[in-house]
XYZ file of C-alpha atoms in Angstrom:
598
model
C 6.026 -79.446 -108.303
C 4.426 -76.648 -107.181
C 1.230 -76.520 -105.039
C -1.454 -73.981 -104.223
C -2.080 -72.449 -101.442
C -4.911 -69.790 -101.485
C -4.827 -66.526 -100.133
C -7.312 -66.651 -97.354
C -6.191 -63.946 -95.319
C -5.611 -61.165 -98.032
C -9.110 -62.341 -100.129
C -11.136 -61.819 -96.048
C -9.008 -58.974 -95.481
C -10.145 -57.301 -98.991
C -13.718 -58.296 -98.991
C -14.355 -57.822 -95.172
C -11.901 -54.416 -93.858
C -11.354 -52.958 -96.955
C -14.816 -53.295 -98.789
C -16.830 -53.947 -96.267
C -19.157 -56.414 -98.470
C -21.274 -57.535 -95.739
C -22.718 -54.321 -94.409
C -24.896 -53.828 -97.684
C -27.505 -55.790 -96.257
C -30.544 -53.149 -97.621
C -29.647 -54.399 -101.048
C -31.363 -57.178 -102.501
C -29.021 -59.906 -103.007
C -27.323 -58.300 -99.907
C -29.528 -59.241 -97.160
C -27.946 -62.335 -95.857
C -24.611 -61.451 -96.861
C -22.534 -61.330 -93.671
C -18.437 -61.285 -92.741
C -19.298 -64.976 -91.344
C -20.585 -66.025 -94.813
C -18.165 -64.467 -97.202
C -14.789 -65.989 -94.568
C -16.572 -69.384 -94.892
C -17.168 -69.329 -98.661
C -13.597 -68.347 -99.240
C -12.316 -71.165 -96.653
C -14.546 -73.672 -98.382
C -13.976 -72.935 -101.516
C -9.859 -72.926 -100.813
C -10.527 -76.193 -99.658
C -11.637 -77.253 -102.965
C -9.842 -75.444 -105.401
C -6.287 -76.607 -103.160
C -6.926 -80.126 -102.687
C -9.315 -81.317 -105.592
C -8.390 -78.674 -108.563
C -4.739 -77.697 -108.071
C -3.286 -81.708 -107.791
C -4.299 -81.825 -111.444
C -2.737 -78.914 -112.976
C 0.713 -80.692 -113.981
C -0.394 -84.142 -115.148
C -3.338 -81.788 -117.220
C -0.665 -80.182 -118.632
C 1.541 -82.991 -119.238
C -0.842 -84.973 -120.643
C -3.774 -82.756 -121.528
C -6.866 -83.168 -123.308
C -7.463 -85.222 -126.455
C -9.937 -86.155 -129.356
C -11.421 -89.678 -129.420
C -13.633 -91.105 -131.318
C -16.720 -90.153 -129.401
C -15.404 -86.341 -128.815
C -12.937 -84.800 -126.507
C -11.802 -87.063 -123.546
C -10.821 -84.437 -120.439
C -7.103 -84.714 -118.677
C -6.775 -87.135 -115.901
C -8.987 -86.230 -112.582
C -10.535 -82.993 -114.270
C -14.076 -84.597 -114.522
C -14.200 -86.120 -110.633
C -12.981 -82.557 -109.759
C -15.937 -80.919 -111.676
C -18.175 -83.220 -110.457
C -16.936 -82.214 -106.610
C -17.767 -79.047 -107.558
C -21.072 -79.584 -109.202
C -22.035 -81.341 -105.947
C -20.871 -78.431 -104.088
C -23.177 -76.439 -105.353
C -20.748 -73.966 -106.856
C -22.393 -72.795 -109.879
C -25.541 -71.994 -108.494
C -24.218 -69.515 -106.352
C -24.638 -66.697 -107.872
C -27.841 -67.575 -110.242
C -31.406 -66.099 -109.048
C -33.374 -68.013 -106.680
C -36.451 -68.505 -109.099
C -34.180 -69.959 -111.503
C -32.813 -72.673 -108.431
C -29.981 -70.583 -107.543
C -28.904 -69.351 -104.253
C -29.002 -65.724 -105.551
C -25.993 -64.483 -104.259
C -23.900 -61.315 -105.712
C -21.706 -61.278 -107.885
C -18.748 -60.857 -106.566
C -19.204 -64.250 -104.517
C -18.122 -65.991 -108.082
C -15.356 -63.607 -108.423
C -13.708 -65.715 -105.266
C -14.683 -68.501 -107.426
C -12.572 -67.498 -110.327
C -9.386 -66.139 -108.739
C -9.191 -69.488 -106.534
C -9.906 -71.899 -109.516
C -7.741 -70.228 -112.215
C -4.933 -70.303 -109.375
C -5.297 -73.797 -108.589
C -5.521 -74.720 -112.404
C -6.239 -72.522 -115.115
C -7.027 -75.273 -117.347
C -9.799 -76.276 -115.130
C -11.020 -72.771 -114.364
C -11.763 -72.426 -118.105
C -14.563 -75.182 -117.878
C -17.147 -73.064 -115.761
C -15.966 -70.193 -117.189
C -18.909 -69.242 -119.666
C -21.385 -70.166 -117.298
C -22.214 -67.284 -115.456
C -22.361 -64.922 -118.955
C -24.610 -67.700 -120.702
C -26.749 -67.808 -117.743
C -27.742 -64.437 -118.027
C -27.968 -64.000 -121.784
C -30.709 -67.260 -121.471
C -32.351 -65.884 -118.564
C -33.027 -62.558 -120.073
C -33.411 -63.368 -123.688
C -34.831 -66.500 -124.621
C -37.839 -67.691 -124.694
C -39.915 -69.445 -121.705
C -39.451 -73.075 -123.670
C -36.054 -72.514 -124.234
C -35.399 -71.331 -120.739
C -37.354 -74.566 -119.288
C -35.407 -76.951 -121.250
C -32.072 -75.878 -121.215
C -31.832 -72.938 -117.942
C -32.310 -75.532 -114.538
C -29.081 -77.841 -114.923
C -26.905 -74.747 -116.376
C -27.739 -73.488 -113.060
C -26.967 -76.807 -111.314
C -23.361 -76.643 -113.315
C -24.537 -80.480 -114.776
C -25.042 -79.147 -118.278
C -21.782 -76.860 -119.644
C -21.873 -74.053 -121.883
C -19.433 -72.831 -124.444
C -19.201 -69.638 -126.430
C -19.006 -69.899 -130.438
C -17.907 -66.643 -132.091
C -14.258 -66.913 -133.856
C -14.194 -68.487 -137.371
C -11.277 -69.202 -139.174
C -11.635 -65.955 -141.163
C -12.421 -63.533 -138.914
C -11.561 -63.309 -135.284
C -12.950 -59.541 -133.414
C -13.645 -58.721 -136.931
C -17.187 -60.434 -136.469
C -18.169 -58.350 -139.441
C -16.990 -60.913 -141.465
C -18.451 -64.003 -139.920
C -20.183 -66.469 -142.350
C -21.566 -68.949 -140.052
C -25.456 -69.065 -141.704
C -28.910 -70.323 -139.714
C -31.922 -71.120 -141.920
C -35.181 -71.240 -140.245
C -37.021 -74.636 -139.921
C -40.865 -74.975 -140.230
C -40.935 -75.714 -136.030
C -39.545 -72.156 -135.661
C -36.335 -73.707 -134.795
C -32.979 -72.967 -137.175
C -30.465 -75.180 -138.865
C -26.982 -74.067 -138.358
C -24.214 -74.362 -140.760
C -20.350 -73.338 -140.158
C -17.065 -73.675 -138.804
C -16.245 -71.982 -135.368
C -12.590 -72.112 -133.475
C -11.020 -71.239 -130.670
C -13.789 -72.772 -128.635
C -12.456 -73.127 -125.426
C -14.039 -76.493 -124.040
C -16.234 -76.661 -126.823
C -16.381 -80.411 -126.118
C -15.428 -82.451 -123.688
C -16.774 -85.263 -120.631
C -17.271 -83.406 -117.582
C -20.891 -82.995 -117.894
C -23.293 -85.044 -120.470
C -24.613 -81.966 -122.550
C -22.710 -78.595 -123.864
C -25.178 -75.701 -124.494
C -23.431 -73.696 -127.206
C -24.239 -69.862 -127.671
C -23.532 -69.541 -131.343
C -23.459 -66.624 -133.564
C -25.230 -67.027 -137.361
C -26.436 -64.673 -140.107
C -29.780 -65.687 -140.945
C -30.964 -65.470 -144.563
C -32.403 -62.029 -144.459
C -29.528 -60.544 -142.601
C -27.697 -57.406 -143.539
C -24.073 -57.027 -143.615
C -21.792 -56.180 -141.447
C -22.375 -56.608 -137.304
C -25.861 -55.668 -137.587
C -26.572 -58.621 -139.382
C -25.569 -61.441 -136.774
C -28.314 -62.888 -134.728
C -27.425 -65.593 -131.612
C -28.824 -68.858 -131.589
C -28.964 -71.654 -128.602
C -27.475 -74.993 -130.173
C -26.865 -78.067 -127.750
C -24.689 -80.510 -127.816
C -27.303 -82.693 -127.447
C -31.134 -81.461 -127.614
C -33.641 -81.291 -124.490
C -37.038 -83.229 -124.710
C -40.018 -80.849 -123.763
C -39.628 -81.903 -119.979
C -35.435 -81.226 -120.068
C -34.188 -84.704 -120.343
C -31.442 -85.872 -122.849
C -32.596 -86.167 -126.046
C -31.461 -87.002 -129.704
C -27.455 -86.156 -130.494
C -27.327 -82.604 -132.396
C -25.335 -82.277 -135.614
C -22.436 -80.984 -134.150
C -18.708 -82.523 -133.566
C -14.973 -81.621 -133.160
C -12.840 -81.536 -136.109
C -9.720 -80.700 -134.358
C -7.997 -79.381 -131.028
C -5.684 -76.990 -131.563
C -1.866 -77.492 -130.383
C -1.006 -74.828 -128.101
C 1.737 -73.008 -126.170
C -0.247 -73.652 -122.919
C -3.426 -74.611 -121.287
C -2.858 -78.107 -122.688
C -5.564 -79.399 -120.329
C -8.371 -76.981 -121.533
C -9.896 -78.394 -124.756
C -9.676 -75.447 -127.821
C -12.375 -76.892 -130.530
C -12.418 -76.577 -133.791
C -16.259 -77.083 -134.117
C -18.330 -77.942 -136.509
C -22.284 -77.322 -136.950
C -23.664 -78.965 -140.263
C -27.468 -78.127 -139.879
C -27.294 -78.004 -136.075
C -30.439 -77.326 -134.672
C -30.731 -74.245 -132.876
C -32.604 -71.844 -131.057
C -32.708 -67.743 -131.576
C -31.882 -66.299 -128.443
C -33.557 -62.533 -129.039
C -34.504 -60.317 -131.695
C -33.010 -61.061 -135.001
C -29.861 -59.739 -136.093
C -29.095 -58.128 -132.618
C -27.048 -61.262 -131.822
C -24.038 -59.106 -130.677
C -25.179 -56.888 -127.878
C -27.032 -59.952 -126.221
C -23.393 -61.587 -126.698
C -21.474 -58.820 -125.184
C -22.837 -59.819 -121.834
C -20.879 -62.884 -121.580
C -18.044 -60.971 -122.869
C -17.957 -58.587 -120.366
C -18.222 -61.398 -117.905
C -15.857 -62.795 -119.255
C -13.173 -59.427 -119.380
C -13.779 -59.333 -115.718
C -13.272 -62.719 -115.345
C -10.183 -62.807 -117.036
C -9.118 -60.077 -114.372
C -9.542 -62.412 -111.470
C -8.131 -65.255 -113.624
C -4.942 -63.092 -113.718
C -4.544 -62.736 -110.309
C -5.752 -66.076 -109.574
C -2.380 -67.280 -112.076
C -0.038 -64.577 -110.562
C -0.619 -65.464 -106.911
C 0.229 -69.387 -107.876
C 3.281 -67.779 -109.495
C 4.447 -65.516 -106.972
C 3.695 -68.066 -103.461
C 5.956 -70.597 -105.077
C 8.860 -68.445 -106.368
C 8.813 -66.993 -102.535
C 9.107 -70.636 -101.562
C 11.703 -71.346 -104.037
C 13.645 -68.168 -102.974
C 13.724 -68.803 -99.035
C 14.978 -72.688 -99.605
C 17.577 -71.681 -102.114
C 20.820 -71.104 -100.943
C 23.454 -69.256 -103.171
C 26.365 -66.419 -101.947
C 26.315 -64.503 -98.849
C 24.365 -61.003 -98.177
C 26.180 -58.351 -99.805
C 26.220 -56.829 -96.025
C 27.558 -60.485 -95.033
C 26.545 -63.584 -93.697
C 22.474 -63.605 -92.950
C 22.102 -67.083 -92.165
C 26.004 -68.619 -90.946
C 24.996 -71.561 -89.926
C 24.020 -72.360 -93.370
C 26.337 -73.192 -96.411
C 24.848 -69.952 -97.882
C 22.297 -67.543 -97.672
C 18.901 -68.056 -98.571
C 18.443 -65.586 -102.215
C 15.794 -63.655 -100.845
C 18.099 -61.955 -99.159
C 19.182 -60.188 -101.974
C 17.827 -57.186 -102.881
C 17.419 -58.016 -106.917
C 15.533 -60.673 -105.461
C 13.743 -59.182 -103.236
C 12.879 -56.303 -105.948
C 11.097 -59.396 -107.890
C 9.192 -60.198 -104.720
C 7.717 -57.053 -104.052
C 6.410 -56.627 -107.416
C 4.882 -59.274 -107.815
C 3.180 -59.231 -104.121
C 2.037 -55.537 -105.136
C 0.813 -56.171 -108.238
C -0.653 -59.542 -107.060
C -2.715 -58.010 -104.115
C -3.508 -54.410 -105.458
C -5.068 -56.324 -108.650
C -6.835 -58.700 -106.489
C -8.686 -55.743 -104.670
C -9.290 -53.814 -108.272
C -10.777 -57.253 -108.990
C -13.180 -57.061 -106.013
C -14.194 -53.749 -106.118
C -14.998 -53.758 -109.646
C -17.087 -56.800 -108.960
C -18.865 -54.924 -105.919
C -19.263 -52.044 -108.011
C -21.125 -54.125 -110.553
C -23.345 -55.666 -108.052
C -24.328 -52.366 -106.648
C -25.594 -50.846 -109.830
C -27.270 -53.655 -110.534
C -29.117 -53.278 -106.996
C -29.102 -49.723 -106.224
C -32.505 -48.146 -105.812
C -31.778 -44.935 -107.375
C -31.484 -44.911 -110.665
C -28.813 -41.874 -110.538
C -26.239 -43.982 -108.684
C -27.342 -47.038 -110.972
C -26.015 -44.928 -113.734
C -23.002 -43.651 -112.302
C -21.839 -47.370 -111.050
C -22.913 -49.068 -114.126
C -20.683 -46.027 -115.901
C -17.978 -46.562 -113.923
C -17.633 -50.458 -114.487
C -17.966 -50.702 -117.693
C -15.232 -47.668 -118.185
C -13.043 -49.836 -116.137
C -14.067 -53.530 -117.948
C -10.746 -53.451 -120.143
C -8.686 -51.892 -117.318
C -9.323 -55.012 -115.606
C -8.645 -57.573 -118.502
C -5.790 -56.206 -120.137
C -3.931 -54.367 -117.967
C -4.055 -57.284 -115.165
C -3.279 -60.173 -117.567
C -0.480 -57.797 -118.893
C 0.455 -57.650 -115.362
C 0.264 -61.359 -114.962
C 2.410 -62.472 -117.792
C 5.009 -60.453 -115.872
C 4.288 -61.330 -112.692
C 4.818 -65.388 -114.280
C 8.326 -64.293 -116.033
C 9.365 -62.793 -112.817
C 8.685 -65.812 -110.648
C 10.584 -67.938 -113.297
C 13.294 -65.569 -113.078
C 13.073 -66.082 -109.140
C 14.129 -69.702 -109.674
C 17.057 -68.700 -112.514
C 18.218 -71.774 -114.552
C 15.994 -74.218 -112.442
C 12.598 -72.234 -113.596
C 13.522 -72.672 -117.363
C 12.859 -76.112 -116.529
C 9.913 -78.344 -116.427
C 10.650 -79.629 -112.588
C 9.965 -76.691 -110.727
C 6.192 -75.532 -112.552
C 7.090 -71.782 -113.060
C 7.184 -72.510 -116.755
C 3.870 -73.354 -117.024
C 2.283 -70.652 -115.426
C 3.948 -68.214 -117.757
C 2.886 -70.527 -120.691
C -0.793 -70.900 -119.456
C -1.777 -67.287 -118.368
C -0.151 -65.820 -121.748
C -3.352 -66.441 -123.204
C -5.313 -63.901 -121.415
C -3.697 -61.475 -123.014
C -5.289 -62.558 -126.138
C -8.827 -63.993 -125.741
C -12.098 -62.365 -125.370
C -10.537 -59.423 -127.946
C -6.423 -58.762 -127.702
C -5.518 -55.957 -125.263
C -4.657 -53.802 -128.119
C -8.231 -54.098 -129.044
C -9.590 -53.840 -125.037
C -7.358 -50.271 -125.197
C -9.021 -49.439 -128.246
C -12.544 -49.855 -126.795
C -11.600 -48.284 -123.663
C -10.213 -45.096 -125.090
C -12.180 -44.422 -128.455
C -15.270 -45.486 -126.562
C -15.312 -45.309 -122.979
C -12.754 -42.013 -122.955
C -13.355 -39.863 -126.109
C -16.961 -41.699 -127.251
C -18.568 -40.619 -123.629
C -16.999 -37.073 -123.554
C -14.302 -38.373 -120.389
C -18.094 -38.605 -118.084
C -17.698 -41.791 -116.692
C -13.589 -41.309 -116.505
C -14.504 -38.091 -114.321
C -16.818 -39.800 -112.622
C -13.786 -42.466 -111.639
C -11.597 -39.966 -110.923
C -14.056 -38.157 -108.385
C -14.140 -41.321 -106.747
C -9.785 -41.813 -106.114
C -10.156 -37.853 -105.066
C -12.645 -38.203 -102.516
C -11.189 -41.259 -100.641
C -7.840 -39.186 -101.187
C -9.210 -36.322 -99.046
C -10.858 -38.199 -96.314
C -7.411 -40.179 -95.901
C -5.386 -36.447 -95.722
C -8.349 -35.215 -93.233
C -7.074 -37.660 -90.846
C -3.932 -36.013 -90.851
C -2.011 -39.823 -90.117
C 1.939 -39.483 -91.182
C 2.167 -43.066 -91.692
C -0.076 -42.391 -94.927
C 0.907 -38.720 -96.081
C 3.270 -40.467 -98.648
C 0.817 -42.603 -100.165
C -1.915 -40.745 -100.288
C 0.426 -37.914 -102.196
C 1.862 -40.658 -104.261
C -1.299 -41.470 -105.591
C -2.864 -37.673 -105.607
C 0.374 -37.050 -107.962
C -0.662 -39.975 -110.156
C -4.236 -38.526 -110.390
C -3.412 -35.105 -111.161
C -0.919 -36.112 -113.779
C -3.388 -38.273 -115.572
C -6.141 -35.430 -115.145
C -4.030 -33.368 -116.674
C -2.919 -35.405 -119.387
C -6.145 -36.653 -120.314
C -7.266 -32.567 -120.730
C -4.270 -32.106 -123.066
C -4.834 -35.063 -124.912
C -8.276 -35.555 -125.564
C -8.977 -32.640 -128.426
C -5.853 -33.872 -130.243
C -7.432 -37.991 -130.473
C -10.515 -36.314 -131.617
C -8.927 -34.597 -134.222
C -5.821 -37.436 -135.121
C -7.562 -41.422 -134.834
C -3.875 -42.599 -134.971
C -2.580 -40.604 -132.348
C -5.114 -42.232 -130.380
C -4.696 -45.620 -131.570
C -1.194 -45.028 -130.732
C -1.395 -43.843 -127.243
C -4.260 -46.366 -126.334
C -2.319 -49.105 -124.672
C -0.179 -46.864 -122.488
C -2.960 -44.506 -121.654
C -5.070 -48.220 -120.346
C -2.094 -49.032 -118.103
C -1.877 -45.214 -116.729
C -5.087 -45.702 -115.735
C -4.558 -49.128 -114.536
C -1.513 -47.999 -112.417
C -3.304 -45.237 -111.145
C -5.914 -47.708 -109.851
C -3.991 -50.313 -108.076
C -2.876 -47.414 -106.376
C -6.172 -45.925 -105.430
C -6.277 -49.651 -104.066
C -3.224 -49.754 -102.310
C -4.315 -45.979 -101.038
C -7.544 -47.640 -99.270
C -5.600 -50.855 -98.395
C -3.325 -49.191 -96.506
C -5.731 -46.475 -94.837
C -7.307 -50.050 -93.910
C -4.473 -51.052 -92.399
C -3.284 -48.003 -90.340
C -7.039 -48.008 -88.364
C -6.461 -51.331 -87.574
C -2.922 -51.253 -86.041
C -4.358 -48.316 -84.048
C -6.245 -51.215 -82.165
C -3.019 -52.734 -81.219
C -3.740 -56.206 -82.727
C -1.751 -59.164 -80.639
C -0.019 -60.062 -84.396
C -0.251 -57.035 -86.297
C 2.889 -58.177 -89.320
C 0.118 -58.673 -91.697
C -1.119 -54.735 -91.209
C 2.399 -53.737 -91.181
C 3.303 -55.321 -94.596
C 0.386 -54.088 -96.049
C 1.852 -50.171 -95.320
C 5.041 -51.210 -96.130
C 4.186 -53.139 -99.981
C 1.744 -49.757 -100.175
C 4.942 -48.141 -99.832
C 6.922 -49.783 -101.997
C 3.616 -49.883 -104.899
C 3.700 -45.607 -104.571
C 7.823 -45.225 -104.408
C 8.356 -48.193 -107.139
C 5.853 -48.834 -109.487
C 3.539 -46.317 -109.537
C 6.342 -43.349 -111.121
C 6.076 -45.413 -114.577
C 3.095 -42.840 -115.061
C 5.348 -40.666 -115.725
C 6.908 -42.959 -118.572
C 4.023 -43.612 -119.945
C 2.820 -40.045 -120.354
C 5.498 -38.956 -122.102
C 5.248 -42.247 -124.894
C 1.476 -41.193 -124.500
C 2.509 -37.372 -125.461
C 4.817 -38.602 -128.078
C 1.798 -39.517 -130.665
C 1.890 -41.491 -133.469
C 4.176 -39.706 -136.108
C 7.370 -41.844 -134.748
C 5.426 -45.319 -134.659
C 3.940 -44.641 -138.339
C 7.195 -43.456 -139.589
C 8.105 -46.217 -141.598
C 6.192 -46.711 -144.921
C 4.440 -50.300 -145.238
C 5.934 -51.509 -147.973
C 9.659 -50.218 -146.456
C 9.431 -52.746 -143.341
């Protein structure tokens, strides 16, 4: 069965050479953030995630999770595991000293999320929420509320879950029904059916805080009529202890194509007792910050899931022999060559190992970027980082998971017949990561939200803003004048200038023709997402070349990060040019056909 193994070198390389995340030290959060720290949180978190999390991903999956008679029992191992990392200190890391955290940035947890969803996706879904509900709580609810409930969130020993979907209405939240009715305490009694609650029970930790959105009596229609309420599993006595068992419980778990191991809830609240977490009937925009969390998260899931995928098919593919080099015998002494020395194979390879590590390093600079607006001193750059993240939230969820479902197809098709199989593993990462392509809003919908409002909505601002960004680290690598980047560098400068361009042609004509847009808005997200692991692989490999000038004693890992920047720009990165004529192309073709003539 497979194993993981997690990508030490690349994650220290990214974070230390390429970002350079410990010489922020004049921001707060920053201060005590050194190389030293970040290479021994990634160590010690490998650690974990290889040799407590990742054992359990096939028997999870094999046997999964199931409903008892007391609530969902978790797959074998799963709650030792999350109690390891509960007494690790793990979900603290990133929450704010006052509120018992170690008040680390951000992008510390990012690690977190790659290594756990890589190790077992199933599992990584658990702690998930966390981070999101943390900071909805900590900013919005009350002082009670945040007493009772905020200290063992912190500590990881109390979950959380998020409750939005209902059986009727999925990102159409419009159409939620879900009702709270206030009680004479100023508390609320909750009443409705929720689903697709991803470990919306379970028994890794004794209490499940529940973020829960409700219309409350007076509410008007529509999304400006849901309000977000608090409900525990089980309810906190004044001083935070366990109290009295909420009405809540489990009607089903749903059977799915993967993640077998990761609890989906139907849930039921029937007069739950619950707490308003802000102003009435602005439930949503308080929600949207675990969303986002969770977009981003999804990101580093993906890559997380696509390295897993890719280190084993590499295994597979130097261990499997099959016929001889089409240049002749590689390996004689063998019965047959090892398939990666084909190139078909070795196309599949590269790929994925581009795709793999230029989304990792989107991942991480996103993540940076997010913790430097949210510590920058002047409010200007605030701006123009918080702009620039949230343009590229969807970039990172859907066009990575898209990324990752291939990246898990191509490693089964690494292993040919013997990946079709349940034997090898490769199945079920393809099965398990399919799902980020759907939750926390489809990526039809994240291409919707990223081009109607984050491309035409803000005038193209924060998408020139982005763009200034790729062109200025584009000059500075042509000022150096180095050949061994002059390729990539124009590579990348073609891919800017095309989608510059593009974007100029295109924008009066999706102002003018909504379906046009709709049409062109999931190839225009993965131009820009191509476009950015490239910008990545642009300051990877500018990275690189400084570093072999200092003739390093082992210097193969620089050298393969030129050469997969390389094969990214001469391979990959021309399916701009596809995409920009399908973006071009408009909607008349696609809408065509009559409804009723399908």
């Amino acid at each position: 069965m497979p194993a993981y193994h997690p990508p030490i070198d690349d994650m220290k390389f990214v974070l230390n050479d390429v970002l350079a995340v410990g010489r922020h030290t004049l921001f707060p959060g920053f201060e005590n953030l050194d190389e030293d720290l970040l290479s021994s949180t990634v160590d010690a978190f490998g650690e974990l995630a290889a040799k407590e999390v990742g054992p359990l991903n096939e028997e999870g999956d094999r046997v999964g999770a199931a409903l008892g008679p007391d609530g969902v029992v978790s797959a074998p191992g799963f709650a030792d595991a999350y109690r390891t990392f509960v007494e690790g200190g793990w979900p603290a890391l990133t929450c704010r000293a006052e509120d018992g955290g170690d008040g680390m940035p951000g992008i510390l947890y990012t690690i977190v999320e790659e290594m756990l969803a890589g190790a077992n996706l199933s599992f990584a879904m658990a702690p998930l929420t966390s981070p999101g509900a943390y900071e909805v709580i900590s900013r919005h609810a009350s002082d009670e509320i945040k007493s009772r409930y905020l200290p063992k969130i912190v500590t990881g020993e109390w979950a959380t879950a998020m409750s939005l979907t209902e059986p009727q209405c999925g990102s159409a939240l419009s159409l939620l029904r879900t009702r709270a009715e206030p009680n004479d305490d100023g508390s609320f009694r909750l009443t409705g059916t929720k689903m697709f609650n991803s470990w919306g029970d379970h028994d890794l930790t004794e209490n499940i805080v529940h973020l829960v959105l409700a219309r409350l009596p007076d509410a008007p229609p529509g999304v400006k009529g849901i309000s977000l309420f608090l409900v525990p599993k089980y309810l906190a006595a004044p001083d935070g202890a366990l109290g009295e068992r909420n009405s809540f419980s489990v009607g089903s778990l749903e059977k799915k194509l993967g993640l077998h191991a990761s609890p989906t809830c139907v849930t039921n609240f029937d007069g739950a007792t619950g707490f308003l977490v802000g102003a009435p009937h602005r439930g949503l925009s308080s929600m949207f910050i675990i969303m986002n969390h969770m977009r981003l998260a999804t990101g580093a899931c993906a890559v997380g899931v696509s390295e897993a995928a890719y280190r084993n098919a590499l295994a597979y593919t130097r261990e499997r022999l099959a016929g001889r080099s089409v240049t002749g015998a590689k390996y004689p002494e063998l019965a047959g060559d090892p398939i990666i020395v084909h190139p078909d194979v070795r196309r599949m390879l590269m790929t994925m190992r581009a795709l793999v590590e230029g989304g990792r390093a989107l991942c991480f600079w996103t993540s940076l970027n997010l913790d430097l607006a949210q510590a920058h001193p002047d409010p200007l750059e605030e701006r123009a980082l918080d702009a620039v993240v949230s343009l590229l939230t969807p970039v990172v969820k859907a066009f990575l998971s898209d990324k990752a479902t291939d990246c898990a197809d191509t490693a089964l098709q690494c292993y040919g017949g013997h990946g079709y199989i349940r034997d090898n593993g490769a199945e079920q990462y393809l099965r398990d990561v399919r799902m980020l392509r759907i939750g926390e809003g489809t990526n039809g919908i994240q291409a919707m939200d990223f081009v109607a409002r984050k491309v035409v909505g803000d005038g193209g601002h924060a998408l020139g803003l982005y763009f200034d960004i790729i062109r200025d680290t584009l000059d500075l690598i042509d000022a150096q004048g180095r050949d061994d980047l002059t390729g990539i560098a124009g590579a990348v400068r073609r891919a800017l200038d095309l989608t510059v361009r593009l974007t100029e042609e295109e924008m009066p004509r999706w102002k003018a023709v909504p379906e046009d847009m709709a049409a062109a808005a999931c190839d225009y997200l993965h131009l820009v997402g191509h476009l950015s692991l490239g910008f990545m692989w642009a300051k990877m490999a500018d990275t690189a070349s400084k570093a072999l000038q200092d003739s390093p004693a082992d210097p193969t890992f620089l050298w393969n990060k030129l050469r997969t920047a390389r094969f990214y720009c001469s391979y990959l990165l021309p399916e701009t040019e596809a995409l920009a004529a399908r973006i071009r192309a408009g909607a008349s073709d696609i809408m065509a056909i009559p409804d009723n003539d399908f």
